[in-house]
Each structure stands twice: as C-alpha cells, then as structure tokens.
XYZ file of C-alpha atoms in Angstrom:
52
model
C -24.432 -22.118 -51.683
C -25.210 -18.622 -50.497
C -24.599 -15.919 -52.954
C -22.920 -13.297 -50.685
C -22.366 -10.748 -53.585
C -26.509 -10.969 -54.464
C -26.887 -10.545 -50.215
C -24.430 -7.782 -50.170
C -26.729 -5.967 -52.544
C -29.948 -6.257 -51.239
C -31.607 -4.060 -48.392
C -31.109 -5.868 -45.458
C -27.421 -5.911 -45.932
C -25.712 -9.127 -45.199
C -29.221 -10.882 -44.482
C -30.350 -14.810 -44.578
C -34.114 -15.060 -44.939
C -34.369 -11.438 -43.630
C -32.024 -12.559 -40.687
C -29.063 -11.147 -40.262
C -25.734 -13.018 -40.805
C -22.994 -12.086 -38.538
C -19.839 -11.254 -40.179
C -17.950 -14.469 -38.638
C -21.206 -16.608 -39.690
C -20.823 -15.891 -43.056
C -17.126 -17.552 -43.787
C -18.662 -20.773 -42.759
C -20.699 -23.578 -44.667
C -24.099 -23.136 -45.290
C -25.079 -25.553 -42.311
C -23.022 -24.072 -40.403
C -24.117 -20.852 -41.080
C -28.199 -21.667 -40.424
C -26.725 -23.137 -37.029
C -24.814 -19.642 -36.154
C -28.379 -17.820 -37.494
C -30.416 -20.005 -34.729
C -27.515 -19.182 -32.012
C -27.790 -15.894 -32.941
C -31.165 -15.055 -33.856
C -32.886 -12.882 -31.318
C -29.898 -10.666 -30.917
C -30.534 -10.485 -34.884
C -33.639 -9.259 -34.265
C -32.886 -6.251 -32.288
C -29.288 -5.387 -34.778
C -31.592 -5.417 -37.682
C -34.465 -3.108 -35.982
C -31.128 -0.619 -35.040
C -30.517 -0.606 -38.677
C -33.653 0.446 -40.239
C-alpha cells in the first residue's frame, strides 16, 4: 500500500516513482493507481517540469 502521508512529504509532491499521481488516481487501489499513472503519464511529464 502506498504511504500517501510519506508522498505528501517528499519533493515531488504527490509523486509515484517520481511520477506524478493525479489527485483522482490516488483514492484508488494500488493497481489501479499504476494503471491511471500509465494513462496519464506523459501529461505527468510536462505537470511535473511546470512545477519545478
């Protein structure tokens, strides 16, 4: 299970493996989630460059 609290914390705010987690993706199960991440990944990309 992901520790949201322990995410929420680090630098990449509301990250996955340095991807980030959408705030709809992370109310689901972990499988879930991974499949949202793939769905969503390259738009990822370019939110977490915007953030830096």
């Amino acid at each position: 299970m992901i520790n949201h609290n322990a995410i929420d914390r680090s630098p990449k705010s509301h990250t996955t493996n340095n991807c980030y987690v959408p705030p709809h993706c992370r109310t689901l199960p972990d499988r879930q989630v991974q499949i949202c991440l793939q769905r969503r990944h390259h738009l990822a990309e370019t939110v977490a460059r915007e953030l830096r």
